[in-house]
Short mmCIF file of C-alpha atoms in Angstrom, two decimals:
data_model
loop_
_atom_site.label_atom_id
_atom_site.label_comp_id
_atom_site.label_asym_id
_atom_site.label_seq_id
_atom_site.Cartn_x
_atom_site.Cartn_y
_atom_site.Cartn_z
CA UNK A 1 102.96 138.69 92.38
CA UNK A 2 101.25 141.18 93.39
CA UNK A 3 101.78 144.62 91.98
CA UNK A 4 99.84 147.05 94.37
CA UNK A 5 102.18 149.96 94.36
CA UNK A 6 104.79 151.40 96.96
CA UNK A 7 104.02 154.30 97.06
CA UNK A 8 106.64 157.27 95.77
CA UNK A 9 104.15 159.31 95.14
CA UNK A 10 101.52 160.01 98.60
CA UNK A 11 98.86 158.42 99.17
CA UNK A 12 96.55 156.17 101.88
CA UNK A 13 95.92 153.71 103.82
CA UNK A 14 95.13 150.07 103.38
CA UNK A 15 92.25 149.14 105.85
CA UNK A 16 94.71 147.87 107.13
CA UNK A 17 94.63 150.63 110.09
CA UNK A 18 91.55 150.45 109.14
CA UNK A 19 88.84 148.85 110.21
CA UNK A 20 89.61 145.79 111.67
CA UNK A 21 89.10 142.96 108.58
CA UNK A 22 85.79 140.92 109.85
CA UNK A 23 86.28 137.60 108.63
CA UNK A 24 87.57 135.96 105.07
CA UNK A 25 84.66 135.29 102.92
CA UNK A 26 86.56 132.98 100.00
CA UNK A 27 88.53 130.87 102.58
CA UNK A 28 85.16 129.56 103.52
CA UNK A 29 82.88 129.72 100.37
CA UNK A 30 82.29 127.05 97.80
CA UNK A 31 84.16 127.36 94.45
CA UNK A 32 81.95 129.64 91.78
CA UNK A 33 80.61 127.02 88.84
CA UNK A 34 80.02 129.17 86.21
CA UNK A 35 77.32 128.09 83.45
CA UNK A 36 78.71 130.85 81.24
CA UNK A 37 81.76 133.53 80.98
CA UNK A 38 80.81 136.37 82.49
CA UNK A 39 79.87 139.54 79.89
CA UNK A 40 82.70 141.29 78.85
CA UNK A 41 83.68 144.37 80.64
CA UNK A 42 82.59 147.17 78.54
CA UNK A 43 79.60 145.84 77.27
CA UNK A 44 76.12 147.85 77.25
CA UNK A 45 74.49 148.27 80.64
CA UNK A 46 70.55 146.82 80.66
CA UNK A 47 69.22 150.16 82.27
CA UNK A 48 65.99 147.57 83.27
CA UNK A 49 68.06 145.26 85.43
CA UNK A 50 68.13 145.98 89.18
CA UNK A 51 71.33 147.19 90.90
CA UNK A 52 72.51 146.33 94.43
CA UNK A 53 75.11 148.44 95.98
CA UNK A 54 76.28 147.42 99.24
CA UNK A 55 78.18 149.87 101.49
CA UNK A 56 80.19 149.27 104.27
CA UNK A 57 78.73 151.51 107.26
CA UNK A 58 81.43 152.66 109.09
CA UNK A 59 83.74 155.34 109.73
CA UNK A 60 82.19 156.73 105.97
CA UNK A 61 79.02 156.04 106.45
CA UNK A 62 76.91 156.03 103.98
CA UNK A 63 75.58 159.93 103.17
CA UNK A 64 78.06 160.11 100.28
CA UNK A 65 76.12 157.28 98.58
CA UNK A 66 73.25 159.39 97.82
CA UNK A 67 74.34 161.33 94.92
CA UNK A 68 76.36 158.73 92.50
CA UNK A 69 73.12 156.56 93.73
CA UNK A 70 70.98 158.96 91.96
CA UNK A 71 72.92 159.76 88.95
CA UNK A 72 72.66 155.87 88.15
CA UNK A 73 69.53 156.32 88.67
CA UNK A 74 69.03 159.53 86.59
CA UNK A 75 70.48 156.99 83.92
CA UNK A 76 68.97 154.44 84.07
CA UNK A 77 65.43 155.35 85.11
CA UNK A 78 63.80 152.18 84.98
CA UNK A 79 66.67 150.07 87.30
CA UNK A 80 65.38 148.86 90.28
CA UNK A 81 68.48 150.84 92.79
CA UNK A 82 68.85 149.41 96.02
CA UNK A 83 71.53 150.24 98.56
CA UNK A 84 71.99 147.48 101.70
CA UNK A 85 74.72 148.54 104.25
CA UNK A 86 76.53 146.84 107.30
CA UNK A 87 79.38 145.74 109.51
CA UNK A 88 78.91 142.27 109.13
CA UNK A 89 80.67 141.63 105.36
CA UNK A 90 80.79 138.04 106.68
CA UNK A 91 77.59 136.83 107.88
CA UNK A 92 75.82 139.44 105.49
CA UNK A 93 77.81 138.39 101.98
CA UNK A 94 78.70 135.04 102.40
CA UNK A 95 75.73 132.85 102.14
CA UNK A 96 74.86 135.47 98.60
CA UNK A 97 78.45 134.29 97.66
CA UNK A 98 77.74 130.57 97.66
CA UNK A 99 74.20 131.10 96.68
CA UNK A 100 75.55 132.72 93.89
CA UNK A 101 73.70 136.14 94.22
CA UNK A 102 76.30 138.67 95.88
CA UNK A 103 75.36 142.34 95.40
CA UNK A 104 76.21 144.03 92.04
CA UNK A 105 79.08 146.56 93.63
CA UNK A 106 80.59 145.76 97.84
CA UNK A 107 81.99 148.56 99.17
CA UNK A 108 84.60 145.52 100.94
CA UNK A 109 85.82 146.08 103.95
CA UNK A 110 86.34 142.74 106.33
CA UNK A 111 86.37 140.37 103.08
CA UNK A 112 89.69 138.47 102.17
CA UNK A 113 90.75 140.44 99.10
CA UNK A 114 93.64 138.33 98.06
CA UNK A 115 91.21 134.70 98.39
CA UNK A 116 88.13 136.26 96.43
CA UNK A 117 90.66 137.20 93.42
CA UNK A 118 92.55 133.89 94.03
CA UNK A 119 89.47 132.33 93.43
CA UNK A 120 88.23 134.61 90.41
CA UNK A 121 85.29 135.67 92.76
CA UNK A 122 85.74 139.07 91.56
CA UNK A 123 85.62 140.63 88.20
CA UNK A 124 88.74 141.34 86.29
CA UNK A 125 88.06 145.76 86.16
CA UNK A 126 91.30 146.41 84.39
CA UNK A 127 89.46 147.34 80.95
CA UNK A 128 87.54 150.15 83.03
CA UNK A 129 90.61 152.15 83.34
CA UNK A 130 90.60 152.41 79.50
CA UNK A 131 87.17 153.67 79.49
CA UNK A 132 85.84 157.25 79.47
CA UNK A 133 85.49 159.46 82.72
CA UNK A 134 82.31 159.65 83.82
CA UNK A 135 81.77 163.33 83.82
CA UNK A 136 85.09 164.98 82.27
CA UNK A 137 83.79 163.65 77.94
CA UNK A 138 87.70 162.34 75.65
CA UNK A 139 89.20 161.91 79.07
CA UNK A 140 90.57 158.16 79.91
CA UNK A 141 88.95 157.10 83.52
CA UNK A 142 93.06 156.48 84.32
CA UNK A 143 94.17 160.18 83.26
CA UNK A 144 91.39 161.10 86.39
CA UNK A 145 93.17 159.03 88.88
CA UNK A 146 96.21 160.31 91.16
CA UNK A 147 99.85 158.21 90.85
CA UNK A 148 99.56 154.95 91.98
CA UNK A 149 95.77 154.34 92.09
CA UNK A 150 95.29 152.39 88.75
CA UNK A 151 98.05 149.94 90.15
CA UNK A 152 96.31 149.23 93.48
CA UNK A 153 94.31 146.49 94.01
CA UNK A 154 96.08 144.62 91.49
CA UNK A 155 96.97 140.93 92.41
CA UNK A 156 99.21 138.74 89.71
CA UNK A 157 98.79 141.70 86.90
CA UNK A 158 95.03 141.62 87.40
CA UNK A 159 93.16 144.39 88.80
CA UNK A 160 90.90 143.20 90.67
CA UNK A 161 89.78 146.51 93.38
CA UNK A 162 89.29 150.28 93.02
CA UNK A 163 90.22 152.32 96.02
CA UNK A 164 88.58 155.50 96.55
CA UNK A 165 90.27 157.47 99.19
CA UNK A 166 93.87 158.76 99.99
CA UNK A 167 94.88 158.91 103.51
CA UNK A 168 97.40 157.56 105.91
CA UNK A 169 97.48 156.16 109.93
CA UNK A 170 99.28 157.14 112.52
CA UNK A 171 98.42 158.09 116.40
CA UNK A 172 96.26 161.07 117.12
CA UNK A 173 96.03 164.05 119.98
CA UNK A 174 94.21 166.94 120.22
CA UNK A 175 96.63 169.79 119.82
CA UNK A 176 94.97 172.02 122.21
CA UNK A 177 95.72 169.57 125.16
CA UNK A 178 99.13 169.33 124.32
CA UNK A 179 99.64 173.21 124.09
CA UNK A 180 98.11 174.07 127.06
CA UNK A 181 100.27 171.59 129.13
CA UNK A 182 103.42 172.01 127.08
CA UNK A 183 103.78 168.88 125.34
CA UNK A 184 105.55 168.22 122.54
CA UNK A 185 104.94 165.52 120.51
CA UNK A 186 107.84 162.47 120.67
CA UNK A 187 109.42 161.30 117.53
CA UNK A 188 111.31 158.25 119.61
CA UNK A 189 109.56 155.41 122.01
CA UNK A 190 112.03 155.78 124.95
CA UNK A 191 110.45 159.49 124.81
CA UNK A 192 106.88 158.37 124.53
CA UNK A 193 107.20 156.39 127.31
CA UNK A 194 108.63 159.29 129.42
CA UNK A 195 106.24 161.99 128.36
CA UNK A 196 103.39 159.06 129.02
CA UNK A 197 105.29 159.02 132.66
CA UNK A 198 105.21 162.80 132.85
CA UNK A 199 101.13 162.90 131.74
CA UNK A 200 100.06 160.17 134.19
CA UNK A 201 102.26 162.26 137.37
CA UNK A 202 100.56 165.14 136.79
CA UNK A 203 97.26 164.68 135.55
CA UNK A 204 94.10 162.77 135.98
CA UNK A 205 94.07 162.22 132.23
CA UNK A 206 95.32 158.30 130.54
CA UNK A 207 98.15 158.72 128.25
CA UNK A 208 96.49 156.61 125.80
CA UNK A 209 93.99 154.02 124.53
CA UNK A 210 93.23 152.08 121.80
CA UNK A 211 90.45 149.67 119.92
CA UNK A 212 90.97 146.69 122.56
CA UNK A 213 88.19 144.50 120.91
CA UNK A 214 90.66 144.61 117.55
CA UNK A 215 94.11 144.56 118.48
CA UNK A 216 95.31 145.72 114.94
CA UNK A 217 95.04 149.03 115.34
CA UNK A 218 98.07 148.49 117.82
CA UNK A 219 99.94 146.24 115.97
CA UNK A 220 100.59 148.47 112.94
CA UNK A 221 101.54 151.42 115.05
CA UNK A 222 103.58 148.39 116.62
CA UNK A 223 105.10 147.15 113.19
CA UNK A 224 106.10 150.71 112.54
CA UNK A 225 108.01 151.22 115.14
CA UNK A 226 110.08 148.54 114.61
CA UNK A 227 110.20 149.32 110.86
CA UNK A 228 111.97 152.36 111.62
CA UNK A 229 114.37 151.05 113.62
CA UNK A 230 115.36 148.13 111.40
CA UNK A 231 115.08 149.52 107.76
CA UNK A 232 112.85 148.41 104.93
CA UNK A 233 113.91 144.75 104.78
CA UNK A 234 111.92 144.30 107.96
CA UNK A 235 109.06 144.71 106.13
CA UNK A 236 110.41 142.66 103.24
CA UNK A 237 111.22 139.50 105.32
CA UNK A 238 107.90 139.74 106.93
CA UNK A 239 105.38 140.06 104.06
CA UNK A 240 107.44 137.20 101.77
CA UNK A 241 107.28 134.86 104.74
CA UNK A 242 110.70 134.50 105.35
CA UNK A 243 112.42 132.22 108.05
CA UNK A 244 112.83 133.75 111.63
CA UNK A 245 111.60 137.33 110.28
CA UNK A 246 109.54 137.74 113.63
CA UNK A 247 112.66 137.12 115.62
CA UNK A 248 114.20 140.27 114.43
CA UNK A 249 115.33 142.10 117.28
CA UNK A 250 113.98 145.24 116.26
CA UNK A 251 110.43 143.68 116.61
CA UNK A 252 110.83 142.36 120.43
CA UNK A 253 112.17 145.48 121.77
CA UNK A 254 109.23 147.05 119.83
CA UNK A 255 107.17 144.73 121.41
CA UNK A 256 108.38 145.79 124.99
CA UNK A 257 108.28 149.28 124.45
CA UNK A 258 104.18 148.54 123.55
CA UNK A 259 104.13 146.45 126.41
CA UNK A 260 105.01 149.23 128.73
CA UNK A 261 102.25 151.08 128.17
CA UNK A 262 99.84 148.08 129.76
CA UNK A 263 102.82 147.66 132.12
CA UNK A 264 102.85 151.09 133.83
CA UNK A 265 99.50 151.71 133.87
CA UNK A 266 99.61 154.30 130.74
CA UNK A 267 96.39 152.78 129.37
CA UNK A 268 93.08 153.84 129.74
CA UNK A 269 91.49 151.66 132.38
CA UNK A 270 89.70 148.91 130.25
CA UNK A 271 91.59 149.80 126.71
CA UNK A 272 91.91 146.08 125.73
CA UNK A 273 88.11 145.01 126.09
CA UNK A 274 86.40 148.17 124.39
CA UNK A 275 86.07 148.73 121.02
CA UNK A 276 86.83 151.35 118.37
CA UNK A 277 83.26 153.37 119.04
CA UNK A 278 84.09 153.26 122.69
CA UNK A 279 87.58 154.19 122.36
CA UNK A 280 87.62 156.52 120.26
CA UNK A 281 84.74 157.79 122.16
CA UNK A 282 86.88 157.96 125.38
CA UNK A 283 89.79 160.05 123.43
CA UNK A 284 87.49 162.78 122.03
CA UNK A 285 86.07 163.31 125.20
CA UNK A 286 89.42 164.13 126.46
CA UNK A 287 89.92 160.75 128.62
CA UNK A 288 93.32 159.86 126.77
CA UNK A 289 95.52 162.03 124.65
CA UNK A 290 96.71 159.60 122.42
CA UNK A 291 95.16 156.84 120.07
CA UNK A 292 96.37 155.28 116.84
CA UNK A 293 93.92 155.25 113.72
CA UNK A 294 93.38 155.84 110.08
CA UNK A 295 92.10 158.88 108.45
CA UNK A 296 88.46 158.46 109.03
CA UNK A 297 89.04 159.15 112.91
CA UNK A 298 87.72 162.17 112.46
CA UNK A 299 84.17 161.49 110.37
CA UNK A 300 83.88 158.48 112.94
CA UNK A 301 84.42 160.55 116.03
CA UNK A 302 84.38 164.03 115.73
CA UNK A 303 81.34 164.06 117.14
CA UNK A 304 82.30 163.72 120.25
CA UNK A 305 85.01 166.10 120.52
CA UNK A 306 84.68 170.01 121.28
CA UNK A 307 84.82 172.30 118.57
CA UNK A 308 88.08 173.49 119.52
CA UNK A 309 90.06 170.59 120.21
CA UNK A 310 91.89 170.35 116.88
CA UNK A 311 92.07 166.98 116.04
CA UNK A 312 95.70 166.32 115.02
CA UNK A 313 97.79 163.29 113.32
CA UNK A 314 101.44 162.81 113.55
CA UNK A 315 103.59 159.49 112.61
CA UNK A 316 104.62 156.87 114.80
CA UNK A 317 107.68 157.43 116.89
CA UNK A 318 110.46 155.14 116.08
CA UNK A 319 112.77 153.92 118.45
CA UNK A 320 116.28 155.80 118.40
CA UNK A 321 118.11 159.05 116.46
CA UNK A 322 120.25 155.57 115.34
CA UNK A 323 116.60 153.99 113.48
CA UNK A 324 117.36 152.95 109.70
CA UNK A 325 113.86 154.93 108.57
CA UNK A 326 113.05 158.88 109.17
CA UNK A 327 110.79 159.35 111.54
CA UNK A 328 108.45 160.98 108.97
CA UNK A 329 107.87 157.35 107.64
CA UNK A 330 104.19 156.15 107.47
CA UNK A 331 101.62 153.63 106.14
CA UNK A 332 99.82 154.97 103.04
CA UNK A 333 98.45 155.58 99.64
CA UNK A 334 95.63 154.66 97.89
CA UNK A 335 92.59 152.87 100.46
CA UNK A 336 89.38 151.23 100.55
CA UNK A 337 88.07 148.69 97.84
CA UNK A 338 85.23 149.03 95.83
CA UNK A 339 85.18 145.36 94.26
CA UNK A 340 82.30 143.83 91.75
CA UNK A 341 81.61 139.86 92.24
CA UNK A 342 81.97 137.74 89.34
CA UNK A 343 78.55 135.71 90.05
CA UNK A 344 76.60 139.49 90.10
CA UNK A 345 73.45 139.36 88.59
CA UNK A 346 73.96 142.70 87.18
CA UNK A 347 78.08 143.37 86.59
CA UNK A 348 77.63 145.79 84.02
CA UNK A 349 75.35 148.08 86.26
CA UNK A 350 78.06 147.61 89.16
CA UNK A 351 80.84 149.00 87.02
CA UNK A 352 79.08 151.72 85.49
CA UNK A 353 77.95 152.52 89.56
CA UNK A 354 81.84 152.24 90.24
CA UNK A 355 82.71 154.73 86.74
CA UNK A 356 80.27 157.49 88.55
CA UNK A 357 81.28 157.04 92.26
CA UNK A 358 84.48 157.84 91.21
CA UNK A 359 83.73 160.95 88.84
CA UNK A 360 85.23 164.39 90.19
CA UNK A 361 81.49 165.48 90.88
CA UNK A 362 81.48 162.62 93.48
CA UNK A 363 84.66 162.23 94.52
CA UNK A 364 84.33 166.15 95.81
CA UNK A 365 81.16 165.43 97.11
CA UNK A 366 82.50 162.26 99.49
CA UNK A 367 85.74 164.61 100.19
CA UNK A 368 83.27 167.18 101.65
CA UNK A 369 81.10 164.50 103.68
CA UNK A 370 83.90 162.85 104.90
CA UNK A 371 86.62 165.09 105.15
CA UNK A 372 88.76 162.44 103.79
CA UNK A 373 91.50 162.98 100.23
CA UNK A 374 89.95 161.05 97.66
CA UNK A 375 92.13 159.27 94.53
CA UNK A 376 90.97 161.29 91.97
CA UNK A 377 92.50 164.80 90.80
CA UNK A 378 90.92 167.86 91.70
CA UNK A 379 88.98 165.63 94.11
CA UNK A 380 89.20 167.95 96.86
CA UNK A 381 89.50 171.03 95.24
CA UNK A 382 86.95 173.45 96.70
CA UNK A 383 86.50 171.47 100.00
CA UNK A 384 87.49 173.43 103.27
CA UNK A 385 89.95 170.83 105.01
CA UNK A 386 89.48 170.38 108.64
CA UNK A 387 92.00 170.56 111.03
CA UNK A 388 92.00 166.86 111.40
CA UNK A 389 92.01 166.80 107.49
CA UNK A 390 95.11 169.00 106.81
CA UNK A 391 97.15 167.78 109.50
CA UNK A 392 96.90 164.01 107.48
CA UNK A 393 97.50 165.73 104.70
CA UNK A 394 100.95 167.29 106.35
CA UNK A 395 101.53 164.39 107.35
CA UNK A 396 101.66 162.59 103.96
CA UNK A 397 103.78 165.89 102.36
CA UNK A 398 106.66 165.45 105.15
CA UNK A 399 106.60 161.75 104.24
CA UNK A 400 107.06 162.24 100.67
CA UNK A 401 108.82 158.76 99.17
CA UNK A 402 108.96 157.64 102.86
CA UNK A 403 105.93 156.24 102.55
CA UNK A 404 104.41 152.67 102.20
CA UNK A 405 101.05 150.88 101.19
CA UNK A 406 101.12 148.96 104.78
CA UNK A 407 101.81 145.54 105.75
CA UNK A 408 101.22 143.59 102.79
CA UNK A 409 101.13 139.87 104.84
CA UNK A 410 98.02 141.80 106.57
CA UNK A 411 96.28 141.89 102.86
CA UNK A 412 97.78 138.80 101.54
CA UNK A 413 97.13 135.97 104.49
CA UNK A 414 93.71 136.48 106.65
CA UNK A 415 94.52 133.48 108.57
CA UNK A 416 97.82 134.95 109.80
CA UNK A 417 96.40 138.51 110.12
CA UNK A 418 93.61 136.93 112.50
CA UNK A 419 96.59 135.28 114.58
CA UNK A 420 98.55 138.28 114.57
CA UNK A 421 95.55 139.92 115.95
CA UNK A 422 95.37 137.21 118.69
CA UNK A 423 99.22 137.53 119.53
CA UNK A 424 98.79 141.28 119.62
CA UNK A 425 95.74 141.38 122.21
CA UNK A 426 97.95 138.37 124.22
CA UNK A 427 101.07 140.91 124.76
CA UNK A 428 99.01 144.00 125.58
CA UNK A 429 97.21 141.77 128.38
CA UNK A 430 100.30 140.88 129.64
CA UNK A 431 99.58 137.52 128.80
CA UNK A 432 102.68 136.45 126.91
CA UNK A 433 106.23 137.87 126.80
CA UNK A 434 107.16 139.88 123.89
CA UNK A 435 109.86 137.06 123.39
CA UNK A 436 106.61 134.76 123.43
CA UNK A 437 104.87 136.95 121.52
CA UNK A 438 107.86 136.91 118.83
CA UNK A 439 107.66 133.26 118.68
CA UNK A 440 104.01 133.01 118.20
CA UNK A 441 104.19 135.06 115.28
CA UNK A 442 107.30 133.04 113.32
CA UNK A 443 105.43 130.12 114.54
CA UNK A 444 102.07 131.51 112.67
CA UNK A 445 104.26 132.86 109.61
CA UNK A 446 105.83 129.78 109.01
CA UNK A 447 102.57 127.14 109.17
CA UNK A 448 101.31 130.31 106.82
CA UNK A 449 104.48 129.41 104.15
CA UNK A 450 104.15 125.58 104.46
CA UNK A 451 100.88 125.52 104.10
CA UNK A 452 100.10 124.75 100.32
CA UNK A 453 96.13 125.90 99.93
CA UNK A 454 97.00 129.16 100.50
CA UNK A 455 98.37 131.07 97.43
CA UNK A 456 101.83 132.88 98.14
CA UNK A 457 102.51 136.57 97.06
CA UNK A 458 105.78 138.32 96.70
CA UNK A 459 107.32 141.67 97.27
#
């Protein structure tokens, strides 16, 4: 069972609304053979072995690597330190997997989490939390972390992932357009829909768009919705793979409400075949006023918005003043995965490279790059928040204990995650009817549950 915390504390977001997951890794790669037990977690780095760190270039990037990069290095002058980014988790890391020479530390974003600890592909970290911060001397590397970090990434009792930032999703606007046309902000979908009706009659601007190319950052926003209006078992039935859970009501009129907005013409022309750059792009250019995304919008985008356009994150509407769930209810808590494979040539090197990334000295550092909440205390003090910044961080204040660590079943089962993605892109082309689309997704949830290589998880 897994143990990754709901949240009553604050706290992120899964990449779940985050980048889109590539591809599962461990579904496909051979079983590791191990000649020996891997060294003992704890035990003395060899400052002469070479270090790989590979970072996921995206909506991060990879500036913040620089300085825990060359503190490892300050330490261990003689290592070899190499850093190798990309997209592509898939094609990049899983020929090294089966090889049997993945990089020391991954930066995992796109790998199946749940299969590579399943499998023991990944290094048991739990003993790190015991050890000394990095830069704060008699301090426990767990007294650093916020609540509900050292339980993340923890699948049956074994911790398995480090996150590294705090943040949260919901859909975004810049709060200068809606001033200056006198919009307010809906907390219901019935009023979404008629404000998206009001925007489309009287401008030339789309109500909204989203990441076509990877339909999940709809179907959270989607899930929520319905969440809201149903009450936490929703989310229950769904992520323990329960009988007819997709049928609940709740989630086809959700469905329709989404529906509506390919329906009526509230979408950017072309939403569902660009992707997030192009999107995104689109939005902070003024071309839409609404898009849903995570909390690295802003470091991803920002770019291409005008300095004044105040960048601004509120949560999902729900449905009715009748929903189960406040509207102030979002995805959240601790995010991201910093993970180190059990076949590493150098495991020792990757946790000590994990111990400094997440020292305070870093941890400020990344919040400054990124403008992104990071899990350790004091991470952000002395950082100027953005506007984009401290609106996600209003957001997760009003939310208080109404706030959740995502979709589990999107964590747990990359098969049904990709088919949910499938289903999702089918409704918003009109191709199915949310009653279809309902269907599919029992349909996909239940061959999920039967099917007995895949390893079940409970909530």
């Amino acid at each position: 069972m897994s143990t990754d915390a709901h949240v009553d504390r604050r706290t992120l977001l899964r990449v779940a609304l985050a980048a889109p997951a590539v591809a599962a890794l461990a579904s496909c790669a051979k079983p590791v053979v191990e000649k020996s037990a891997p060294p003992a977690l704890g035990a003395k780095v060899d400052g002469t072995k070479p270090l790989e760190f590979f970072n996921f270039d995206g909506g991060y990037g990879k500036k913040w690597t620089e300085m825990p990069l060359d503190l490892y290095r300050k330490e261990f002058p003689q290592a070899a330190v190499k850093l190798t980014s990309g997209q592509q988790l898939q094609q990049q890391l899983q020929p090294r997997f089966i090889q049997g020479n993945p990089p020391d530390l991954i930066e995992n974003v796109g790998l199946d989490g749940a299969a590579l600890a399943a499998k023991k592909q990944v290094m048991d970290i739990g003993a790190l939390l015991e050890m000394e911060a990095y830069d704060q001397p008699g301090v426990k590397f767990k007294d650093t972390l916020l609540p509900g970090v050292a339980e993340a990434g923890v699948y049956d009792g074994v911790k398995y992932e480090m996150p590294y930032v705090i943040g949260t999703g919901g859909i975004w606007f810049s709060q200068k357009l809606m001033d200056e046309h006198g919009w307010v902000y809906p907390k219901t979908w019935p009023e979404m829909l008629a404000l998206c009706a009001e925007i489309k009659k009287s401008t030339k601007i789309a109500p909204w768009t989203y990441q076509g190319k990877y339909p999940g950052y709809l179907t959270v926003p989607m899930l929520m919705t319905a969440y809201k209006a149903a009450g936490p078992e929703l989310k229950t039935r769904l992520d323990n793979l329960e009988p007819n859970a997709w049928r609940d009501p709740a989630l086809i009129q959700a469905a329709e409400g989404y529906q509506e907005l390919a329906a009526k013409g509230y979408l950017l022309e072309g939403s569902q075949a660009i992707d997030h750059k192009q999107s995104q792009a689109f939005w902070a250019k003024g071309q839409a006023v609404f898009i849903p995304c995570g909390g690295w919008l802003e470091n991803e985008s920002g770019q291409d918005a005008p300095k004044d356009f105040a960048m601004t994150m509120a949560p999902v509407p729900g449905w009715s003043k009748d929903d189960k769930a406040p509207f102030e209810t979002v995805t959240g808590g601790p995010g991201g995965a910093l993970i180190v494979p059990a076949q590493a040539k150098n495991p020792q090197g990757g946790i000590e490279l994990l111990r400094i990334i997440l020292s305070k000295k870093c941890m400020q550092n990344f919040a400054q790059l990124t403008n992104s909440p990071v899990v350790v205390k004091g991470g952000t003090d002395g950082v100027k928040l953005s506007h984009a910044a401290q609106s996600m961080q209003d957001v997760i204040t009003a939310a208080g204990t109404n706030m959740f660590a995502d979709f589990k079943f999107r964590n747990w089962y990359k098969k049904l995650l990709d088919s949910s993605d499938n289903a999702m892109a089918a409704l918003m082309n009109r191709e199915v009817t949310p009653d279809e689309w309902s269907k599919q997704m029992q349909k996909y949830a239940d061959e999920t549950a039967k099917d007995p290589s895949i390893k079940k998880y409970h909530v």
